Tab-separated table of C-alpha atoms in Angstrom:
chain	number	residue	atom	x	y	z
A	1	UNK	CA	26.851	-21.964	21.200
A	2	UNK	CA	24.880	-20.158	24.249
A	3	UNK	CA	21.760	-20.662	21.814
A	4	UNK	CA	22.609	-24.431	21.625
A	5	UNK	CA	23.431	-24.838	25.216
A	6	UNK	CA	20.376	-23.433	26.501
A	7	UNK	CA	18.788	-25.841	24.135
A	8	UNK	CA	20.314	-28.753	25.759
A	9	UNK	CA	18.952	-27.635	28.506
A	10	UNK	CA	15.662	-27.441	28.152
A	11	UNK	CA	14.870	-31.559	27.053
A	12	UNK	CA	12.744	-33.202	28.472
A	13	UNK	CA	13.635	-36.299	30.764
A	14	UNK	CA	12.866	-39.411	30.765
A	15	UNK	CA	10.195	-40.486	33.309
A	16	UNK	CA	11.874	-43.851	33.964
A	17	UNK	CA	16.037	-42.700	34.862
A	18	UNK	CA	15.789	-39.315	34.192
A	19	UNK	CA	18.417	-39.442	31.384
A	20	UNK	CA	17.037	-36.736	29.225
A	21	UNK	CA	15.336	-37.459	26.006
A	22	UNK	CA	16.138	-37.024	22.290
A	23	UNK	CA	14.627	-34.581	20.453
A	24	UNK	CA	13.352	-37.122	17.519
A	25	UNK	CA	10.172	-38.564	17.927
A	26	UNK	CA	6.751	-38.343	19.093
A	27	UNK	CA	6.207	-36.740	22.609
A	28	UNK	CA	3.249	-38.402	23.534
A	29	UNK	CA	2.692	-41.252	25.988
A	30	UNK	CA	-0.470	-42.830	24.802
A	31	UNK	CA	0.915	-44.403	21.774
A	32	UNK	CA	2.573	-47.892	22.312
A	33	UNK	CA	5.649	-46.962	20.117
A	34	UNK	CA	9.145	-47.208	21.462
A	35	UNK	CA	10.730	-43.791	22.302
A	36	UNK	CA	14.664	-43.623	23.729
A	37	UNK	CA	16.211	-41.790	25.936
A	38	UNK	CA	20.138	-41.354	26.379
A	39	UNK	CA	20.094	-44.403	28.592
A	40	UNK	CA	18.140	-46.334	25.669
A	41	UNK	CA	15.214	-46.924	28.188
A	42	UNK	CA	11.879	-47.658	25.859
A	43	UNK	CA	10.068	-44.724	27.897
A	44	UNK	CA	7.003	-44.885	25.509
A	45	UNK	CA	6.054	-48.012	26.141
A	46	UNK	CA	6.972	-48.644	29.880
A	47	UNK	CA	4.915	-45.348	30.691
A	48	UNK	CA	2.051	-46.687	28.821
A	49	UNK	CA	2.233	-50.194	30.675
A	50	UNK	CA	2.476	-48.201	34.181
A	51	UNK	CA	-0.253	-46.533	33.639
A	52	UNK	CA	-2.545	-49.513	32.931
A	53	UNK	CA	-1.325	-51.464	35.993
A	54	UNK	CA	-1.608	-48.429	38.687
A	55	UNK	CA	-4.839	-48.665	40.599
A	56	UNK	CA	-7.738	-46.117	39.151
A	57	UNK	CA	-9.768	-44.959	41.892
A	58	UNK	CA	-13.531	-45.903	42.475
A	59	UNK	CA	-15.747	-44.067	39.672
A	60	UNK	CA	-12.566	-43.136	37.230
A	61	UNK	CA	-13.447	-44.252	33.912
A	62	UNK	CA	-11.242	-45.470	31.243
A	63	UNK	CA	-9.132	-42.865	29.081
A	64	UNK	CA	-5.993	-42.518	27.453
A	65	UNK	CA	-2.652	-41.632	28.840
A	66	UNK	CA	-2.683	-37.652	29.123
A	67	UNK	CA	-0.594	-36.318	25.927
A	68	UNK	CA	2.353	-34.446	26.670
A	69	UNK	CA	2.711	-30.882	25.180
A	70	UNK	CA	5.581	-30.784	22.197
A	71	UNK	CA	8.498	-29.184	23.629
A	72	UNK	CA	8.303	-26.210	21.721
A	73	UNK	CA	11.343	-24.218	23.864
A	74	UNK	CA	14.164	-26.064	22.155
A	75	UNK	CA	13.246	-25.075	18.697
A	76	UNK	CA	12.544	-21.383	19.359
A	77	UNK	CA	16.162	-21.548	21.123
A	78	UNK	CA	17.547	-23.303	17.922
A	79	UNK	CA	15.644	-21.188	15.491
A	80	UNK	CA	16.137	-17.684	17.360
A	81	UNK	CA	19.952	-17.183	16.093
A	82	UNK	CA	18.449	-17.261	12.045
A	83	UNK	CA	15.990	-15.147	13.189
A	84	UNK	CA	18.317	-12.467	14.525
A	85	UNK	CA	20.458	-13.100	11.607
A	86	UNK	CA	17.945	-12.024	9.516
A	87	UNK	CA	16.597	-9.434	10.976
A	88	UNK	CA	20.453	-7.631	10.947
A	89	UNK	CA	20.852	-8.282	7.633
A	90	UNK	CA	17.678	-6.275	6.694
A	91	UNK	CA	18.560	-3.551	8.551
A	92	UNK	CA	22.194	-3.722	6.750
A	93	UNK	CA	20.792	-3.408	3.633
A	94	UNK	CA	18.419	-0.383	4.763
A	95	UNK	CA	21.447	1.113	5.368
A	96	UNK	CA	23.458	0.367	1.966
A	97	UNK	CA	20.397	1.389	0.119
A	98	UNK	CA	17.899	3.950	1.680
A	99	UNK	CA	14.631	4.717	0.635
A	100	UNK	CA	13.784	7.199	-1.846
A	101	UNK	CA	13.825	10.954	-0.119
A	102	UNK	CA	12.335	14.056	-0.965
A	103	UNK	CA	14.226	15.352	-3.735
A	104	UNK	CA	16.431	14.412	-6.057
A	105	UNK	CA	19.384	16.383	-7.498
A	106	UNK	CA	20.714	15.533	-11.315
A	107	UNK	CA	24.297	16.298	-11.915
A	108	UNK	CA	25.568	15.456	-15.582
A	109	UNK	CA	28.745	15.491	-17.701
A	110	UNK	CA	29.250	14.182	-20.939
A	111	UNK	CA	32.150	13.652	-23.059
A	112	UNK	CA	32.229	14.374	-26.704
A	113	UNK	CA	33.728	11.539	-28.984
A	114	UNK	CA	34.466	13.872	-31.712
A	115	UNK	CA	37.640	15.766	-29.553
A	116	UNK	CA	39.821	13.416	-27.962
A	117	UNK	CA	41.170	16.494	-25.941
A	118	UNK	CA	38.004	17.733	-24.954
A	119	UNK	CA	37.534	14.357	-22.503
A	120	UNK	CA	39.089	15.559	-19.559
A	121	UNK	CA	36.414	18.375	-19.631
A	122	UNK	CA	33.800	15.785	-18.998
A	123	UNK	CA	35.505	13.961	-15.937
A	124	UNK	CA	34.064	15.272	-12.832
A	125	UNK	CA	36.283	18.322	-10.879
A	126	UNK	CA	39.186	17.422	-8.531
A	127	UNK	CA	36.893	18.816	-5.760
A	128	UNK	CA	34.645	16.011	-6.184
A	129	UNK	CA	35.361	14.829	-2.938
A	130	UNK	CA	33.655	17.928	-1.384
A	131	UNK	CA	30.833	17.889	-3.314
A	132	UNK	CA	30.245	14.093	-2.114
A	133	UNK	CA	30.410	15.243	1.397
A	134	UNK	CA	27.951	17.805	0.863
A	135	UNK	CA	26.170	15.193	-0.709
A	136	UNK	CA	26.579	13.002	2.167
A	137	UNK	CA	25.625	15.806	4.434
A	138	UNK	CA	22.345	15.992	3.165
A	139	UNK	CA	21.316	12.312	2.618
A	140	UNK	CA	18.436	13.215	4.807
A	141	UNK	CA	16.432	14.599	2.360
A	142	UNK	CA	18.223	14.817	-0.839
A	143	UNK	CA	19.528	11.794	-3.726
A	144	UNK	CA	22.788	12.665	-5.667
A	145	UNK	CA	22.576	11.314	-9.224
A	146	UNK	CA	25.791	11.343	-11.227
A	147	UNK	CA	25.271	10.663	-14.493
A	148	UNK	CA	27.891	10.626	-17.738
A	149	UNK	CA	31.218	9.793	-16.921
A	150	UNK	CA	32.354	7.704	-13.944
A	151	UNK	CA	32.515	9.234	-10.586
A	152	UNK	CA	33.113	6.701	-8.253
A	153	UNK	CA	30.992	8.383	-5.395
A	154	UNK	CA	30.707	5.752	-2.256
A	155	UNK	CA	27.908	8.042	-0.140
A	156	UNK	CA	24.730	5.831	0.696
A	157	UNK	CA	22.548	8.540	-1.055
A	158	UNK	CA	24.785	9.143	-4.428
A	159	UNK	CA	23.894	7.134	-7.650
A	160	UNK	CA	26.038	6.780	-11.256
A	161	UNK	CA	24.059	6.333	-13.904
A	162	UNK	CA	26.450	5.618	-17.050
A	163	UNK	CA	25.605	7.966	-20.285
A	164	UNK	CA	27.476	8.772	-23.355
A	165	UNK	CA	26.591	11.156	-26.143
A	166	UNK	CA	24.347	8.133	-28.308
A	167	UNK	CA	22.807	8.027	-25.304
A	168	UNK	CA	21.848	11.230	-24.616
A	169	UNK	CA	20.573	11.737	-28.063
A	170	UNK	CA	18.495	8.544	-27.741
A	171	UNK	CA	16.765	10.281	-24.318
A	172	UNK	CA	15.986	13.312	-26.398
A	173	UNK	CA	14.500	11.738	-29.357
A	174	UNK	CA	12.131	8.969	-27.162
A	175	UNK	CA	11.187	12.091	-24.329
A	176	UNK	CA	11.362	15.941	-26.703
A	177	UNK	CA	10.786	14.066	-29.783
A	178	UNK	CA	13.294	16.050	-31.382
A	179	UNK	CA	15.179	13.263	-33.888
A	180	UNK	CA	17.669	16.656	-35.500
A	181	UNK	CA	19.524	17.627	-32.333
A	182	UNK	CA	22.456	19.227	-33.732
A	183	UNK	CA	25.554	19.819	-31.558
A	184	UNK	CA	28.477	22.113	-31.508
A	185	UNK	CA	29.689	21.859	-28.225
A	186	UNK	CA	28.276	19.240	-25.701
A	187	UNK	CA	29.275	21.280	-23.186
A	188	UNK	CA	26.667	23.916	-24.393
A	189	UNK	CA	24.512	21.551	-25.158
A	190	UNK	CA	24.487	19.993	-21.854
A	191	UNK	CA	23.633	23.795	-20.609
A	192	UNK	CA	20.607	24.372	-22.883
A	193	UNK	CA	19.073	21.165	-22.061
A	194	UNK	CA	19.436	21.885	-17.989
A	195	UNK	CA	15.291	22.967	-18.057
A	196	UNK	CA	14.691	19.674	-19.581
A	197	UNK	CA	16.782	17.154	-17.623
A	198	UNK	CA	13.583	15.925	-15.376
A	199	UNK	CA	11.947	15.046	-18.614
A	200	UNK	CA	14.580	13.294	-19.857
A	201	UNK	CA	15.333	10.979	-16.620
A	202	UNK	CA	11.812	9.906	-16.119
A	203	UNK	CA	12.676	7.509	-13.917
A	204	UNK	CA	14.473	9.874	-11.131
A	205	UNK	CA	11.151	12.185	-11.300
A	206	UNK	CA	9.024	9.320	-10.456
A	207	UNK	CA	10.885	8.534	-7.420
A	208	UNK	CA	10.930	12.090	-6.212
A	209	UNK	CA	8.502	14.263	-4.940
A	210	UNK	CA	11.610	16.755	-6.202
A	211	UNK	CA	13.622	16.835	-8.760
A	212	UNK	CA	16.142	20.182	-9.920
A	213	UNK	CA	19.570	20.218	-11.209
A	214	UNK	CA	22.661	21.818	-10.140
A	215	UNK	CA	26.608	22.694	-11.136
A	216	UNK	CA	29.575	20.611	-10.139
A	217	UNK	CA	30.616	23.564	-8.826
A	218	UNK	CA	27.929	24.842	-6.020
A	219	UNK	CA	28.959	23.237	-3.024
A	220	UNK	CA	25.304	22.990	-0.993
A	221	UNK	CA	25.504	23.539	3.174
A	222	UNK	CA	22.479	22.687	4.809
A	223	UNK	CA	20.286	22.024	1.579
A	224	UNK	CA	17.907	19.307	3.365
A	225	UNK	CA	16.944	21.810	5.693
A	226	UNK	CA	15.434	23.862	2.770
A	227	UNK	CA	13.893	20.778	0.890
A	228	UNK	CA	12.313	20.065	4.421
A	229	UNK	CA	10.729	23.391	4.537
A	230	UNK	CA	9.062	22.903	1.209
A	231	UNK	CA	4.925	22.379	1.048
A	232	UNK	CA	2.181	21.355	-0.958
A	233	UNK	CA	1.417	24.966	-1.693
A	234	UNK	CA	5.256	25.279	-3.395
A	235	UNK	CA	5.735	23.956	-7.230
A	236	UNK	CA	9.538	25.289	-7.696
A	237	UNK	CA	12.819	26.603	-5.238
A	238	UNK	CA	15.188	28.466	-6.724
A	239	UNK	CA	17.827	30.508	-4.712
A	240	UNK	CA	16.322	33.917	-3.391
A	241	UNK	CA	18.849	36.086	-5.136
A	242	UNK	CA	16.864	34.920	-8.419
A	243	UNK	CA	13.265	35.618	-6.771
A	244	UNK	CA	11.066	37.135	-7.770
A	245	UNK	CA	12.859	37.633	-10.962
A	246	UNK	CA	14.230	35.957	-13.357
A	247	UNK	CA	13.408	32.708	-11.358
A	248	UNK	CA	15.142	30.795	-13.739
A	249	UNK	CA	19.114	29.961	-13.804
A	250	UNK	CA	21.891	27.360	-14.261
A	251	UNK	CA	23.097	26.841	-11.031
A	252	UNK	CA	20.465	25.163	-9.227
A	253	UNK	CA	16.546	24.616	-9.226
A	254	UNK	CA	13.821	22.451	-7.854
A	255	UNK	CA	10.882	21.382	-9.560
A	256	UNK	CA	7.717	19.953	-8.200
A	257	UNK	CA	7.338	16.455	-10.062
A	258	UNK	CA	4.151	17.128	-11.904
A	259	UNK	CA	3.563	17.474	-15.504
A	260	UNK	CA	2.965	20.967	-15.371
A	261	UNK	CA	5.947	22.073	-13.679
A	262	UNK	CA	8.303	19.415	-15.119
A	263	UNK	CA	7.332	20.498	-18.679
A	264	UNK	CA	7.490	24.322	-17.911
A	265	UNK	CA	9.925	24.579	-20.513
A	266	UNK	CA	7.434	24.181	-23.165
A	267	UNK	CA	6.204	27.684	-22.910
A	268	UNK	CA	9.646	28.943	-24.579
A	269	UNK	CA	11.726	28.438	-27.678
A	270	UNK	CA	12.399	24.635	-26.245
A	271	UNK	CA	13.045	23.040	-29.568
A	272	UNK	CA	14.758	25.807	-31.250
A	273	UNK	CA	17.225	25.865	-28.409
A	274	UNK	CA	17.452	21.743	-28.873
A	275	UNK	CA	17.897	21.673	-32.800
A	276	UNK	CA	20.251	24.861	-32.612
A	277	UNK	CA	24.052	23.797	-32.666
A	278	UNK	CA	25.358	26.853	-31.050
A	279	UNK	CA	24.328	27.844	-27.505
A	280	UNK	CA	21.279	29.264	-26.743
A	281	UNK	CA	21.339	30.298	-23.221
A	282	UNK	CA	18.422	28.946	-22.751
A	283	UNK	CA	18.971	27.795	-19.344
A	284	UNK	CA	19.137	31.172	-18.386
A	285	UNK	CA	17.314	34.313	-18.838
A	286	UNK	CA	19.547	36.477	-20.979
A	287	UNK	CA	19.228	34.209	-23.826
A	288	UNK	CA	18.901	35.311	-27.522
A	289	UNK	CA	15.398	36.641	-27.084
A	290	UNK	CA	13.636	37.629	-24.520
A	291	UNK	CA	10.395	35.253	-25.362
A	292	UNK	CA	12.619	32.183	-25.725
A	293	UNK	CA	14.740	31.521	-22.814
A	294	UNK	CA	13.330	29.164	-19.987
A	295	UNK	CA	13.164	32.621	-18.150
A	296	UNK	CA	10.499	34.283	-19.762
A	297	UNK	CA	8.325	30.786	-19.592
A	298	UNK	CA	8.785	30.801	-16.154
A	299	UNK	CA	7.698	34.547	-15.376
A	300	UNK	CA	4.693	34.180	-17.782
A	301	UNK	CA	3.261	31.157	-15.695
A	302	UNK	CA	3.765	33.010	-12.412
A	303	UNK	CA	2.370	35.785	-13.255
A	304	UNK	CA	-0.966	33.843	-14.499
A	305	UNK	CA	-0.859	31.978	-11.364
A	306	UNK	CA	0.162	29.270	-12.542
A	307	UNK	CA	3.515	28.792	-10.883
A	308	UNK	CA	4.334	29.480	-7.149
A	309	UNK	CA	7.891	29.638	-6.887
A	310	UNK	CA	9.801	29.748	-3.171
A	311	UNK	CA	13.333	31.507	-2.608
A	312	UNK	CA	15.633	29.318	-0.256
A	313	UNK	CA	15.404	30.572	2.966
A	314	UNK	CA	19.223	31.870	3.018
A	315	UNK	CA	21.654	33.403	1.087
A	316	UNK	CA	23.596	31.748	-2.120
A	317	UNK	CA	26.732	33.028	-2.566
A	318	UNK	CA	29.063	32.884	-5.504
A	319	UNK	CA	32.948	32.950	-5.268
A	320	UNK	CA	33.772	33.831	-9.253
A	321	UNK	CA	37.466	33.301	-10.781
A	322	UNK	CA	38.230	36.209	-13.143
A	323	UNK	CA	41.539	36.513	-14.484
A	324	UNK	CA	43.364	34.960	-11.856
A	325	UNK	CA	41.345	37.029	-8.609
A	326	UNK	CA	38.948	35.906	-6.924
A	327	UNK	CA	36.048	37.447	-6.846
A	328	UNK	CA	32.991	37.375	-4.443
């Protein structure tokens, strides 16, 4: 309403009472067509006949009636509320959605249609709610992806992705080309595969210039402040009580999206631990052999310079449940 009042206010009057004008219509005054005012006075014209009966002074030669400017003010003052409209509503939407950040962190859980009983293993923990503000404590830097069974996150920087077991199998075959996955236990099967999870969501490594995993259960502080730190010189983060050895481990990693660190896993007993329906370890380093965990493919391309691996700058600690005490 102030918009449209100032609007008002700015019209131009007419030259003849002084009514203002209407808005419609040409604003010129060297055109013989009939233009009203509030009053209904036919300004056009009478200006136009005034101005051929006043007196022209001695060496003035014959020329139109000067044109009026358009009045341009009441449209900007009618057209500035869409404007500002607009412009909130793009930066609401910035907001709901933000841009793609440094690194991206895969969390996944599966249910297995084979066990009715085992589906409560694959809905997320009851301290989900933590783990979404930690999540939401680090949307700085870092995008949660949730991806299996339904989380129902609400932070600006979490995403579901819905996945069942067909679907999963369907991600191996098209990225590992591995068409005889056989499984035991999704749950171990899940574990094995942790090394491979950036291949197998292509699309979160392309919007990333990191991608790792991580357990439900590793509640992350300040973990932006550590992506932050990373450089061009760095191709993996892993935390420093695994550096320099064995590097690799289940809890949580970074990789450097590139083909060469994304595919590291290729340098160990990859499909073996894929086909296999037990559980391999190979997530880990203490697997069945020491040549064919994701471990000793790690260590081999570090130590041909292949790999440079940073340790977070602090501490990751462990609280452990064993037979009902806590450990730490």
């Amino acid at each position: 309403l102030a918009w449209l009042g100032l609007g008002l206010l700015a019209r131009q009057k007419c030259s003849n009472c002084g009514a203002p004008r209407r808005l419609a219509g040409c604003a010129a005054n060297c055109c013989r067509a009939v233009h009203c005012c509030s009053n209904r006075h036919a300004f056009g014209a009478w200006a136009a006949e005034r101005a051929a009966l006043r007196p022209r002074k001695h060496g003035m030669k014959d020329h139109p009636p000067r044109r009026r400017p358009a009045a341009l003010l009441p449209k900007l003052l009618l057209a500035a509320p869409v404007a500002v409209f607009m412009v909130l509503y793009a930066r609401t939407e910035r907001t709901r959605r933000p841009e793609n950040t440094k690194a991206g962190l895969i969390y996944l859980r599966i249910a297995d249609p084979r066990h009715r009983q085992d589906a409560f293993r694959a809905s997320w923990p009851p301290w989900l709610p933590a783990l979404e503000a930690s999540a939401r404590a680090n949307a700085r830097s870092v995008t949660y992806y949730f991806i299996g069974a339904p989380a129902n996150v609400t932070c600006a920087n979490c995403i579901e992705m819905p996945l069942d077991l067909a679907g999963l199998r369907a991600r191996v075959e098209k990225y590992l080309g591995v068409t005889d996955m056989e499984i035991k236990s999704v749950k171990n099967k899940i574990c094995d595969l942790k090394p491979m999870w950036p291949a197998l969501f292509p699309e979160i490594s392309a919007r990333h210039e990191w991608v790792g995993f991580a357990d439900a259960d590793v509640l992350f502080g300040d973990l932006a402040a550590e992506v932050d730190l990373l450089t061009a010189r760095d191709d993996l983060l892993v935390p420093s009580s695994w550096h320099p050895y064995p590097l690799a481990n289940g809890n949580f990693m970074l990789f450097r999206s590139t083909a060469r660190v994304l595919h590291a896993f290729r340098g160990a007993g990859w499909r073996e631990a894929v086909r296999s329906p037990g559980y391999s370890v190979f997530d880990e380093w203490h697997g069945r052999g020491s040549t064919t965990d994701f471990g000793h493919a790690l260590l081999e391309m570090h130590l041909n310079g292949k790999l440079r691996p940073k340790p977070t700058s602090r501490l990751f600690l462990q609280d452990a449940v064993s037979a009902g005490r806590a450990l730490m």
